[in-house]
């Protein structure tokens, strides 16, 4: 089951990367055609990218996968506990 999960996650990340590349090409084409300014394209892409990150975070949250922030928070707690133990010894 874990292998299936890993394959699914890899597929999702691959699709996300492909979507970003495709979005960049489409936006570049719109700028070349004069249908969008450079500033508009940057704002549009940033919004598109932010929505993708939000979706990614939501999916990982639903799968109950630890985030980098979760791990950093746990590491800080461990460091604090180790310091307390070392002081007591």
Short mmCIF file of C-alpha atoms in Angstrom, two decimals, residues 12-82:
data_model
loop_
_atom_site.label_atom_id
_atom_site.label_comp_id
_atom_site.label_asym_id
_atom_site.label_seq_id
_atom_site.Cartn_x
_atom_site.Cartn_y
_atom_site.Cartn_z
CA UNK A 12 0.65 14.16 -8.48
CA UNK A 13 3.88 16.08 -8.10
CA UNK A 14 4.80 15.33 -11.71
CA UNK A 15 1.43 16.58 -12.90
CA UNK A 16 1.81 19.72 -10.82
CA UNK A 17 5.23 20.43 -12.33
CA UNK A 18 3.85 19.84 -15.81
CA UNK A 19 0.92 22.16 -15.09
CA UNK A 20 3.26 24.94 -13.96
CA UNK A 21 5.36 24.58 -17.11
CA UNK A 22 2.24 24.59 -19.28
CA UNK A 23 0.87 27.66 -17.50
CA UNK A 24 4.16 29.48 -18.06
CA UNK A 25 4.03 28.71 -21.80
CA UNK A 26 0.41 29.83 -22.13
CA UNK A 27 1.10 33.05 -20.23
CA UNK A 28 4.22 33.74 -22.33
CA UNK A 29 2.14 33.26 -25.48
CA UNK A 30 -0.48 35.73 -24.21
CA UNK A 31 2.25 38.30 -23.51
CA UNK A 32 3.74 37.79 -27.00
CA UNK A 33 0.31 38.28 -28.56
CA UNK A 34 -0.15 41.48 -26.55
CA UNK A 35 -3.20 40.12 -24.74
CA UNK A 36 -1.49 40.46 -21.37
CA UNK A 37 1.26 42.72 -20.05
CA UNK A 38 4.36 41.42 -18.29
CA UNK A 39 3.06 42.78 -14.98
CA UNK A 40 -0.32 41.13 -15.49
CA UNK A 41 1.36 37.86 -16.40
CA UNK A 42 3.47 37.89 -13.23
CA UNK A 43 0.44 38.60 -11.05
CA UNK A 44 -1.60 35.92 -12.82
CA UNK A 45 1.15 33.31 -12.53
CA UNK A 46 1.75 34.12 -8.85
CA UNK A 47 -1.97 33.68 -8.13
CA UNK A 48 -2.03 30.41 -10.11
CA UNK A 49 1.05 29.16 -8.26
CA UNK A 50 -0.35 30.17 -4.85
CA UNK A 51 -3.59 28.29 -5.53
CA UNK A 52 -1.55 25.23 -6.49
CA UNK A 53 0.44 25.42 -3.27
CA UNK A 54 -2.76 25.77 -1.25
CA UNK A 55 -4.21 22.72 -2.98
CA UNK A 56 -1.00 20.80 -2.34
CA UNK A 57 -1.06 21.70 1.37
CA UNK A 58 -4.72 20.67 1.62
CA UNK A 59 -4.07 17.31 0.02
CA UNK A 60 -1.10 16.61 2.30
CA UNK A 61 -3.20 17.70 5.27
CA UNK A 62 -5.97 15.30 4.31
CA UNK A 63 -3.39 12.52 4.00
CA UNK A 64 -2.11 13.46 7.46
CA UNK A 65 1.47 13.96 6.21
CA UNK A 66 3.79 16.00 8.42
CA UNK A 67 4.81 19.35 7.01
CA UNK A 68 8.23 20.96 7.30
CA UNK A 69 6.76 23.28 9.96
CA UNK A 70 5.49 20.27 11.92
CA UNK A 71 8.93 18.68 11.84
CA UNK A 72 10.67 21.94 12.81
CA UNK A 73 8.27 22.39 15.72
CA UNK A 74 8.97 18.85 16.93
CA UNK A 75 12.71 19.36 16.55
CA UNK A 76 12.52 22.51 18.68
CA UNK A 77 10.65 20.60 21.38
CA UNK A 78 13.22 17.80 21.29
CA UNK A 79 16.07 20.30 21.55
CA UNK A 80 14.40 21.92 24.56
CA UNK A 81 13.86 18.55 26.27
CA UNK A 82 17.46 17.50 25.61
#
